[in-house]
Amino acid sequence: MWFVKKQMHKDILLEPMHLGPDLGKHVEQQVIEEVVGKCMGKYGYVIRVIGIDEIDPGFVDNDTGSVSINILYSCIMLRPFKNEVLDTTIFNAADDSGFFARVGPLEIYVHKYNMPEDMHFDHQSGDAWVSDDGTIEIKDGSIVRLRIIGVSIDAGQMNAIGTIKDPYLGQLE
């Protein structure tokens, strides 16, 4: 998972009561509320807004009196890449076709075909993926090291497909 600093543009709509000496503070607060934790397509997830770099002159909406402003802001973004190895937390192992893990806002699905052949789904263990010899038990809350084999972006949401089949991957605790 890469954390990158990126400059992004955004159009915001400010109400007339926010125009004045505290304009910069109101703009920054509104940008934080609108973008932090959101997926910005191929760029990844906005983790933190560092600051407002530039505020362009705005246009007044004659009907409402609000001002449309284009701003340039700097932020820290989280961006996953194919073949990247991550330590993740399982949040849904109650499916006999695979399990879901999460790193921050990113959800990663590991299908049963991307697990070692000796792993099977066991309802008796409390919905967990268990190895044949019983030494590995992957369930909700387990920490797993996995490799991302695919990343997709759909409707403002970024998802990934992972594997634990390779050497040095799998349950960590």
Coordinates of N, CA, C and O in Angstrom, one line a residue:
M1 N 0.9 -1.2 0.0 CA 0.0 0.0 0.0 C 0.9 1.2 0.0 O 1.8 1.4 0.9
W2 N 0.7 2.0 -1.0 CA 1.5 3.2 -1.1 C 0.8 4.4 -0.5 O -0.4 4.6 -0.8
F3 N 1.5 5.2 0.2 CA 0.9 6.5 0.7 C 1.6 7.6 -0.2 O 2.8 7.6 -0.2
V4 N 0.8 8.3 -0.9 CA 1.4 9.3 -1.8 C 0.8 10.7 -1.4 O -0.3 10.8 -1.0
K5 N 1.6 11.7 -1.6 CA 1.1 13.1 -1.5 C 0.7 13.5 -2.9 O 1.4 13.4 -3.9
K6 N -0.5 14.1 -3.0 CA -1.1 14.4 -4.3 C -1.8 15.8 -4.2 O -2.4 16.1 -3.1
Q7 N -1.7 16.6 -5.2 CA -2.5 17.8 -5.3 C -3.7 17.5 -6.2 O -3.6 16.9 -7.2
M8 N -4.9 17.9 -5.7 CA -6.2 17.6 -6.3 C -7.0 18.9 -6.5 O -6.8 19.8 -5.6
H9 N -7.8 19.0 -7.5 CA -8.7 20.1 -7.7 C -10.1 19.7 -7.2 O -10.5 18.5 -7.3
K10 N -10.8 20.7 -6.7 CA -12.2 20.4 -6.3 C -13.0 21.7 -6.4 O -12.6 22.7 -6.1
D11 N -14.3 21.5 -6.9 CA -15.2 22.6 -6.9 C -16.1 22.5 -5.6 O -16.6 21.4 -5.4
I12 N -16.2 23.6 -4.9 CA -17.0 23.6 -3.7 C -18.0 24.7 -3.8 O -17.8 25.7 -4.4
L13 N -19.1 24.6 -3.1 CA -20.1 25.6 -3.0 C -20.2 26.2 -1.6 O -20.5 25.5 -0.6
L14 N -19.9 27.5 -1.5 CA -19.9 28.1 -0.2 C -21.1 29.0 0.0 O -21.4 29.8 -0.9
E15 N -21.7 28.9 1.2 CA -22.9 29.8 1.4 C -22.4 31.2 1.8 O -21.2 31.3 2.3
P16 N -23.2 32.2 1.5 CA -22.7 33.6 1.8 C -22.2 33.9 3.2 O -21.3 34.7 3.4
M17 N -22.8 33.2 4.2 CA -22.4 33.5 5.6 C -20.9 33.1 5.8 O -20.3 33.5 6.8
H18 N -20.3 32.2 4.9 CA -18.9 31.8 5.1 C -17.9 32.7 4.4 O -16.7 32.5 4.5
L19 N -18.4 33.7 3.7 CA -17.5 34.6 3.0 C -17.1 35.7 4.0 O -17.9 36.2 4.7
G20 N -15.8 35.9 4.0 CA -15.3 36.8 5.0 C -13.9 36.5 5.4 O -13.2 35.7 4.7
P21 N -13.4 37.0 6.6 CA -12.0 36.8 7.0 C -11.7 35.3 7.3 O -10.5 34.9 7.2
D22 N -12.7 34.5 7.6 CA -12.4 33.1 7.9 C -12.7 32.2 6.7 O -12.9 31.0 6.8
L23 N -12.7 32.7 5.5 CA -13.0 32.0 4.3 C -12.1 30.7 4.2 O -12.5 29.6 3.9
G24 N -10.8 30.9 4.4 CA -9.8 29.8 4.2 C -10.1 28.6 5.2 O -10.1 27.4 4.8
K25 N -10.5 29.0 6.4 CA -10.8 27.9 7.4 C -12.1 27.2 7.0 O -12.2 26.0 7.1
H26 N -13.1 27.9 6.5 CA -14.4 27.3 6.1 C -14.1 26.4 4.9 O -14.7 25.3 4.8
V27 N -13.3 26.8 3.9 CA -13.0 26.1 2.7 C -12.3 24.8 3.1 O -12.7 23.7 2.7
E28 N -11.3 24.9 4.0 CA -10.6 23.7 4.4 C -11.5 22.7 5.1 O -11.5 21.5 4.9
Q29 N -12.4 23.2 6.0 CA -13.3 22.3 6.8 C -14.2 21.6 5.8 O -14.5 20.4 5.9
Q30 N -14.7 22.3 4.8 CA -15.7 21.7 3.9 C -15.0 20.7 3.0 O -15.6 19.6 2.7
V31 N -13.8 20.9 2.6 CA -13.0 20.0 1.8 C -12.8 18.7 2.6 O -13.0 17.6 2.1
I32 N -12.4 18.9 3.8 CA -12.1 17.7 4.7 C -13.4 16.9 4.8 O -13.4 15.6 4.7
E33 N -14.5 17.5 5.1 CA -15.8 16.7 5.2 C -16.2 16.0 3.9 O -16.8 14.9 4.0
E34 N -15.9 16.6 2.8 CA -16.3 16.0 1.5 C -15.4 15.0 0.9 O -15.8 14.1 0.2
V35 N -14.1 15.0 1.3 CA -13.2 14.1 0.6 C -12.5 13.0 1.5 O -12.1 12.0 0.9
V36 N -12.3 13.3 2.7 CA -11.5 12.3 3.6 C -12.3 11.0 3.7 O -13.5 11.0 3.9
G37 N -11.6 9.9 3.4 CA -12.2 8.6 3.4 C -12.8 8.2 2.1 O -13.3 7.1 2.0
K38 N -12.9 9.1 1.1 CA -13.5 8.8 -0.2 C -12.5 8.3 -1.2 O -11.3 8.7 -1.2
C39 N -13.0 7.4 -2.1 CA -12.2 7.0 -3.2 C -12.2 8.0 -4.3 O -13.3 8.4 -4.8
M40 N -11.0 8.4 -4.8 CA -10.9 9.3 -5.9 C -10.5 8.6 -7.2 O -9.5 9.0 -7.8
G41 N -11.2 7.5 -7.5 CA -10.9 6.7 -8.7 C -9.5 6.1 -8.7 O -9.1 5.5 -7.7
K42 N -8.8 6.2 -9.8 CA -7.5 5.6 -9.9 C -6.4 6.1 -9.0 O -5.4 5.5 -8.8
Y43 N -6.7 7.2 -8.3 CA -5.7 7.8 -7.4 C -5.7 7.1 -6.0 O -4.8 7.2 -5.3
G44 N -6.8 6.5 -5.6 CA -6.9 5.9 -4.4 C -7.8 6.6 -3.4 O -8.7 7.4 -3.8
Y45 N -7.6 6.3 -2.1 CA -8.4 6.9 -1.0 C -7.7 8.1 -0.4 O -6.5 8.0 -0.2
V46 N -8.5 9.1 -0.1 CA -7.9 10.3 0.6 C -7.9 9.9 2.1 O -8.9 9.7 2.7
I47 N -6.7 10.0 2.6 CA -6.5 9.6 4.0 C -6.6 10.9 4.9 O -7.1 11.0 6.0
R48 N -5.9 12.0 4.4 CA -5.8 13.2 5.1 C -5.6 14.4 4.2 O -4.9 14.3 3.2
V49 N -6.3 15.5 4.5 CA -6.1 16.7 3.7 C -5.0 17.5 4.5 O -5.1 17.8 5.7
I50 N -3.9 17.8 3.8 CA -2.8 18.5 4.4 C -3.0 20.0 4.5 O -2.8 20.6 5.5
G51 N -3.6 20.5 3.4 CA -3.9 22.0 3.4 C -4.4 22.4 2.0 O -4.4 21.7 1.1
I52 N -4.9 23.6 2.0 CA -5.4 24.3 0.8 C -4.3 25.0 0.2 O -3.6 25.9 0.8
D53 N -3.9 24.7 -1.1 CA -2.8 25.4 -1.7 C -3.2 26.6 -2.5 O -2.5 27.6 -2.6
E54 N -4.4 26.6 -3.1 CA -4.9 27.7 -3.9 C -6.4 27.8 -3.9 O -7.1 26.8 -4.0
I55 N -6.9 29.0 -3.8 CA -8.3 29.3 -3.9 C -8.5 30.2 -5.1 O -8.1 31.4 -5.1
D56 N -9.2 29.7 -6.2 CA -9.5 30.6 -7.3 C -10.7 31.5 -7.1 O -11.5 31.1 -6.2
P57 N -10.7 32.6 -7.7 CA -11.9 33.4 -7.6 C -13.2 32.6 -8.0 O -13.2 31.8 -8.9
G58 N -14.3 32.9 -7.3 CA -15.5 32.1 -7.4 C -16.5 32.8 -8.3 O -16.4 34.0 -8.7
F59 N -17.6 32.1 -8.5 CA -18.8 32.6 -9.3 C -20.0 32.6 -8.4 O -20.3 31.6 -7.7
V60 N -20.7 33.7 -8.3 CA -21.9 33.8 -7.5 C -23.1 33.2 -8.2 O -23.3 33.6 -9.4
D61 N -23.8 32.4 -7.5 CA -25.1 31.9 -8.0 C -26.2 32.9 -7.7 O -26.4 33.2 -6.5
N62 N -26.8 33.5 -8.8 CA -27.7 34.6 -8.6 C -29.0 34.1 -7.8 O -29.6 35.0 -7.2
D63 N -29.3 32.9 -7.8 CA -30.6 32.4 -7.2 C -30.3 32.2 -5.7 O -31.2 32.6 -4.9
T64 N -29.2 31.7 -5.3 CA -29.0 31.4 -3.8 C -28.0 32.3 -3.2 O -28.0 32.4 -1.9
G65 N -27.2 33.0 -3.9 CA -26.2 33.8 -3.3 C -24.9 33.0 -2.9 O -23.9 33.6 -2.4
S66 N -24.9 31.7 -3.1 CA -23.7 30.9 -2.8 C -22.7 31.1 -3.9 O -22.9 31.6 -5.0
V67 N -21.4 30.8 -3.5 CA -20.3 31.0 -4.4 C -19.7 29.7 -4.7 O -19.3 28.9 -3.8
S68 N -19.5 29.5 -6.0 CA -18.8 28.2 -6.5 C -17.3 28.6 -6.6 O -16.9 29.5 -7.4
I69 N -16.5 27.8 -5.9 CA -15.0 28.1 -5.9 C -14.3 26.8 -6.3 O -14.6 25.7 -5.8
N70 N -13.3 27.0 -7.1 CA -12.4 25.9 -7.5 C -11.1 26.0 -6.6 O -10.5 27.1 -6.5
I71 N -10.8 24.9 -5.9 CA -9.6 25.0 -5.1 C -8.6 23.9 -5.5 O -9.0 22.9 -6.1
L72 N -7.4 24.1 -5.1 CA -6.3 23.1 -5.2 C -5.9 22.8 -3.8 O -5.5 23.7 -3.0
Y73 N -5.9 21.5 -3.5 CA -5.5 21.1 -2.1 C -4.6 19.9 -2.2 O -4.5 19.2 -3.1
S74 N -3.8 19.8 -1.1 CA -2.8 18.7 -1.0 C -3.3 17.7 0.0 O -3.9 18.1 1.0
C75 N -3.1 16.4 -0.4 CA -3.6 15.4 0.5 C -2.7 14.2 0.5 O -1.9 14.0 -0.4
I76 N -2.9 13.3 1.5 CA -2.2 12.0 1.5 C -3.2 11.0 1.1 O -4.3 10.9 1.6
M77 N -2.8 10.2 0.1 CA -3.7 9.2 -0.5 C -3.1 7.8 -0.3 O -1.9 7.6 -0.3
L78 N -4.0 6.8 -0.2 CA -3.7 5.4 0.0 C -4.0 4.7 -1.3 O -5.1 4.8 -1.8
R79 N -3.0 4.1 -1.9 CA -3.1 3.5 -3.3 C -2.6 2.1 -3.3 O -1.4 1.9 -3.1
P80 N -3.4 1.1 -3.4 CA -2.9 -0.3 -3.5 C -2.4 -0.6 -5.0 O -2.9 0.0 -5.9
F81 N -1.4 -1.5 -5.1 CA -0.9 -1.9 -6.4 C -0.9 -3.4 -6.5 O -0.8 -4.1 -5.5
K82 N -1.0 -3.9 -7.7 CA -1.0 -5.3 -8.0 C 0.4 -5.9 -7.6 O 1.4 -5.2 -7.7
N83 N 0.4 -7.1 -7.0 CA 1.5 -7.8 -6.5 C 2.1 -7.3 -5.2 O 3.1 -7.7 -4.7
E84 N 1.4 -6.3 -4.6 CA 1.8 -5.8 -3.3 C 1.4 -6.7 -2.2 O 0.4 -7.3 -2.2
V85 N 2.3 -6.9 -1.2 CA 2.1 -7.8 0.0 C 1.6 -6.9 1.1 O 2.3 -5.9 1.5
L86 N 0.5 -7.3 1.8 CA 0.0 -6.5 2.9 C -0.4 -7.4 4.1 O -0.8 -8.5 3.9
D87 N -0.3 -6.8 5.2 CA -0.9 -7.4 6.4 C -2.3 -6.9 6.7 O -2.4 -5.7 6.8
T88 N -3.3 -7.7 6.7 CA -4.7 -7.3 6.8 C -5.4 -8.0 7.9 O -4.9 -9.0 8.5
T89 N -6.6 -7.5 8.2 CA -7.5 -8.0 9.3 C -8.7 -8.6 8.6 O -9.3 -7.9 7.8
I90 N -9.0 -9.8 8.9 CA -10.2 -10.5 8.4 C -11.5 -9.9 9.1 O -11.5 -9.8 10.3
F91 N -12.5 -9.5 8.3 CA -13.7 -9.0 8.8 C -14.9 -9.8 8.5 O -16.0 -9.7 9.0
N92 N -14.7 -10.8 7.5 CA -15.8 -11.7 7.2 C -15.3 -13.0 6.6 O -14.9 -13.0 5.4
A93 N -15.2 -14.0 7.5 CA -14.8 -15.3 7.0 C -15.9 -16.3 7.0 O -15.7 -17.5 6.9
A94 N -17.1 -15.8 7.1 CA -18.3 -16.7 7.2 C -18.9 -17.1 5.8 O -20.1 -17.1 5.6
D95 N -18.0 -17.3 4.8 CA -18.5 -17.7 3.5 C -17.6 -18.9 3.0 O -16.4 -18.8 3.1
D96 N -18.3 -19.9 2.5 CA -17.6 -21.1 2.1 C -16.9 -20.9 0.7 O -16.3 -21.9 0.2
S97 N -16.9 -19.7 0.1 CA -16.2 -19.5 -1.2 C -15.0 -18.6 -1.0 O -14.2 -18.5 -1.9
G98 N -14.8 -18.1 0.2 CA -13.6 -17.2 0.5 C -13.8 -16.3 1.7 O -14.8 -16.5 2.4
F99 N -12.9 -15.4 1.9 CA -13.1 -14.5 3.0 C -12.7 -13.0 2.6 O -12.1 -12.8 1.5
F100 N -13.1 -12.1 3.4 CA -12.9 -10.7 3.1 C -11.9 -10.1 4.2 O -12.1 -10.4 5.4
A101 N -11.0 -9.3 3.7 CA -10.0 -8.7 4.6 C -10.1 -7.2 4.4 O -10.6 -6.7 3.3
R102 N -9.6 -6.4 5.3 CA -9.6 -4.9 5.2 C -8.3 -4.3 5.6 O -7.7 -4.7 6.6
V103 N -7.9 -3.3 4.8 CA -6.7 -2.5 5.2 C -7.3 -1.1 5.0 O -7.5 -0.6 3.9
G104 N -7.5 -0.4 6.2 CA -8.1 0.9 6.1 C -9.5 0.8 5.4 O -10.3 0.0 5.7
P105 N -9.7 1.7 4.4 CA -11.0 1.6 3.7 C -11.0 0.6 2.5 O -12.1 0.3 2.0
L106 N -9.9 -0.1 2.2 CA -9.8 -1.0 1.1 C -10.2 -2.4 1.6 O -9.7 -3.0 2.5
E107 N -11.2 -3.0 0.8 CA -11.6 -4.4 1.1 C -11.0 -5.3 0.0 O -10.9 -5.0 -1.1
I108 N -10.5 -6.4 0.5 CA -9.8 -7.4 -0.3 C -10.5 -8.7 -0.1 O -10.7 -9.2 1.0
Y109 N -10.8 -9.4 -1.3 CA -11.5 -10.7 -1.2 C -10.4 -11.8 -1.6 O -9.7 -11.6 -2.6
V110 N -10.4 -12.8 -0.8 CA -9.5 -14.0 -1.1 C -10.5 -15.2 -1.4 O -11.1 -15.6 -0.5
H111 N -10.5 -15.6 -2.6 CA -11.3 -16.8 -3.0 C -10.6 -18.1 -2.6 O -9.4 -18.1 -2.5
K112 N -11.4 -19.1 -2.4 CA -10.9 -20.4 -2.0 C -9.8 -21.0 -2.9 O -8.9 -21.7 -2.5
Y113 N -9.9 -20.6 -4.2 CA -8.9 -21.1 -5.2 C -7.6 -20.3 -5.0 O -6.6 -20.7 -5.6
N114 N -7.6 -19.2 -4.2 CA -6.4 -18.5 -4.0 C -5.8 -18.7 -2.6 O -5.1 -17.9 -2.0
M115 N -6.2 -19.9 -2.0 CA -5.7 -20.4 -0.7 C -5.0 -21.7 -1.0 O -5.2 -22.4 -2.0
P116 N -4.2 -22.1 0.0 CA -3.5 -23.4 -0.2 C -4.6 -24.5 -0.3 O -5.7 -24.4 0.2
E117 N -4.2 -25.6 -1.0 CA -5.1 -26.7 -1.2 C -5.6 -27.4 0.0 O -6.6 -28.0 0.1
D118 N -4.8 -27.3 1.1 CA -5.2 -28.0 2.4 C -6.1 -27.2 3.2 O -6.4 -27.6 4.3
M119 N -6.6 -26.0 2.7 CA -7.5 -25.2 3.5 C -9.0 -25.6 3.1 O -9.3 -25.7 2.0
H120 N -9.8 -25.6 4.1 CA -11.3 -25.9 3.9 C -12.1 -25.1 4.9 O -11.6 -24.7 5.9
F121 N -13.3 -24.8 4.5 CA -14.3 -24.0 5.3 C -14.9 -25.0 6.3 O -15.3 -26.1 6.0
D122 N -14.9 -24.6 7.6 CA -15.4 -25.4 8.7 C -16.4 -24.7 9.5 O -16.1 -23.7 10.2
H123 N -17.7 -25.1 9.5 CA -18.7 -24.5 10.3 C -18.5 -24.8 11.8 O -18.9 -24.0 12.6
Q124 N -18.0 -26.0 12.1 CA -17.8 -26.4 13.5 C -16.9 -25.5 14.2 O -17.0 -25.3 15.4
S125 N -15.9 -24.9 13.5 CA -14.9 -24.0 14.2 C -15.4 -22.6 14.3 O -14.7 -21.7 14.6
G126 N -16.7 -22.4 14.1 CA -17.2 -21.0 14.2 C -17.0 -20.2 12.9 O -16.6 -19.1 13.0
D127 N -17.3 -20.8 11.8 CA -17.2 -20.2 10.5 C -15.7 -19.7 10.3 O -15.4 -18.6 10.4
A128 N -14.8 -20.7 10.0 CA -13.4 -20.4 9.8 C -12.9 -21.2 8.7 O -13.4 -22.3 8.4
W129 N -11.8 -20.7 8.1 CA -11.0 -21.5 7.2 C -9.9 -22.2 7.9 O -9.1 -21.5 8.6
V130 N -9.8 -23.5 7.9 CA -8.9 -24.3 8.7 C -8.1 -25.2 7.8 O -8.6 -25.7 6.8
S131 N -6.8 -25.3 8.1 CA -5.9 -26.3 7.4 C -6.2 -27.7 7.8 O -6.8 -27.9 8.9
D132 N -5.9 -28.6 7.0 CA -6.2 -30.1 7.2 C -5.5 -30.5 8.5 O -6.1 -31.3 9.3
D133 N -4.3 -30.0 8.8 CA -3.6 -30.5 10.1 C -4.1 -29.6 11.3 O -3.7 -29.9 12.4
G134 N -4.9 -28.6 11.1 CA -5.5 -27.9 12.2 C -4.6 -26.8 12.8 O -4.9 -26.1 13.7
T135 N -3.4 -26.5 12.2 CA -2.5 -25.5 12.7 C -2.9 -24.1 12.3 O -2.5 -23.2 13.0
I136 N -3.6 -24.0 11.2 CA -4.1 -22.7 10.7 C -5.6 -22.5 10.8 O -6.3 -23.5 10.4
E137 N -6.0 -21.5 11.5 CA -7.5 -21.2 11.6 C -7.7 -19.7 11.3 O -7.4 -18.9 12.1
I138 N -8.2 -19.4 10.1 CA -8.5 -18.0 9.7 C -10.0 -17.8 9.9 O -10.8 -18.4 9.3
K139 N -10.3 -16.8 10.8 CA -11.6 -16.4 11.2 C -11.7 -14.9 11.3 O -10.7 -14.2 11.2
D140 N -12.9 -14.4 11.6 CA -13.1 -13.0 11.8 C -12.1 -12.5 12.9 O -12.0 -13.1 14.0
G141 N -11.4 -11.4 12.6 CA -10.4 -10.9 13.5 C -9.0 -11.4 13.3 O -8.0 -10.8 13.9
S142 N -8.8 -12.4 12.6 CA -7.4 -12.9 12.3 C -6.6 -12.0 11.5 O -7.2 -11.2 10.7
I143 N -5.3 -12.0 11.7 CA -4.4 -11.1 10.9 C -3.7 -12.0 9.8 O -3.2 -13.1 10.2
V144 N -3.8 -11.6 8.6 CA -3.3 -12.4 7.5 C -2.4 -11.6 6.6 O -2.7 -10.4 6.3
R145 N -1.3 -12.2 6.1 CA -0.5 -11.6 5.1 C -0.9 -12.1 3.8 O -1.0 -13.3 3.6
L146 N -1.2 -11.2 2.8 CA -1.7 -11.6 1.5 C -1.0 -10.8 0.4 O -0.4 -9.7 0.7
R147 N -1.1 -11.2 -0.8 CA -0.6 -10.5 -1.9 C -1.8 -10.1 -2.8 O -2.7 -10.9 -3.1
I148 N -1.8 -8.8 -3.2 CA -2.9 -8.4 -4.1 C -2.6 -8.9 -5.5 O -1.5 -8.7 -6.0
I149 N -3.6 -9.5 -6.1 CA -3.5 -10.0 -7.5 C -4.3 -9.2 -8.5 O -4.2 -9.4 -9.7
G150 N -5.2 -8.3 -8.0 CA -6.0 -7.5 -8.9 C -6.7 -6.4 -8.1 O -7.0 -6.5 -6.9
V151 N -6.8 -5.2 -8.8 CA -7.5 -4.1 -8.2 C -8.5 -3.6 -9.1 O -8.3 -3.5 -10.3
S152 N -9.7 -3.3 -8.6 CA -10.8 -2.7 -9.5 C -11.4 -1.5 -8.8 O -11.4 -1.4 -7.6
I153 N -11.8 -0.6 -9.7 CA -12.5 0.6 -9.3 C -13.9 0.7 -9.9 O -14.0 0.7 -11.1
D154 N -14.9 0.6 -9.1 CA -16.3 0.6 -9.5 C -17.1 1.6 -8.7 O -17.1 1.5 -7.5
A155 N -17.7 2.6 -9.4 CA -18.6 3.5 -8.8 C -18.1 4.2 -7.5 O -18.7 4.2 -6.5
G156 N -16.9 4.7 -7.6 CA -16.3 5.4 -6.5 C -15.8 4.5 -5.4 O -15.6 4.9 -4.3
Q157 N -15.7 3.2 -5.6 CA -15.3 2.2 -4.6 C -14.1 1.4 -5.2 O -14.2 1.0 -6.3
M158 N -13.1 1.3 -4.4 CA -11.9 0.5 -4.8 C -11.9 -0.8 -4.1 O -12.1 -0.9 -2.9
N159 N -11.8 -1.9 -4.8 CA -11.7 -3.3 -4.2 C -10.5 -4.0 -4.8 O -10.0 -3.6 -5.8
A160 N -10.1 -5.1 -4.1 CA -9.0 -5.9 -4.6 C -9.3 -7.3 -4.4 O -10.1 -7.7 -3.6
I161 N -8.5 -8.1 -5.1 CA -8.6 -9.6 -5.0 C -7.2 -10.0 -4.5 O -6.2 -9.4 -5.0
G162 N -7.1 -10.9 -3.6 CA -5.9 -11.3 -3.0 C -5.6 -12.8 -3.0 O -6.6 -13.6 -3.3
T163 N -4.4 -13.2 -2.6 CA -4.1 -14.6 -2.5 C -3.2 -14.8 -1.3 O -2.5 -13.9 -0.9
I164 N -3.4 -16.0 -0.7 CA -2.5 -16.4 0.4 C -1.8 -17.7 0.0 O -1.3 -18.5 0.9
K165 N -1.8 -18.0 -1.2 CA -1.2 -19.3 -1.7 C 0.3 -19.3 -1.9 O 0.9 -20.4 -1.9
D166 N 0.9 -18.2 -1.9 CA 2.4 -18.1 -2.2 C 3.1 -18.3 -0.8 O 2.6 -18.2 0.2
P167 N 4.4 -18.7 -0.9 CA 5.3 -18.8 0.3 C 5.3 -17.5 1.1 O 5.2 -16.4 0.6
Y168 N 5.3 -17.7 2.4 CA 5.4 -16.6 3.4 C 4.1 -15.8 3.5 O 4.1 -14.8 4.2
L169 N 3.0 -16.3 2.9 CA 1.7 -15.6 3.1 C 0.8 -16.5 3.9 O 1.0 -17.7 4.0
G170 N -0.2 -15.9 4.5 CA -1.2 -16.7 5.3 C -1.3 -16.0 6.7 O -1.0 -14.8 6.9
Q171 N -1.8 -16.8 7.6 CA -2.1 -16.3 9.0 C -0.9 -15.9 9.7 O 0.1 -16.6 9.7
L172 N -0.9 -14.8 10.4 CA 0.2 -14.3 11.1 C 0.2 -14.6 12.6 O 1.2 -14.6 13.3
E173 N -1.0 -14.7 13.2 CA -1.0 -15.0 14.6 C -1.7 -16.3 15.0 O -2.3 -16.9 14.2

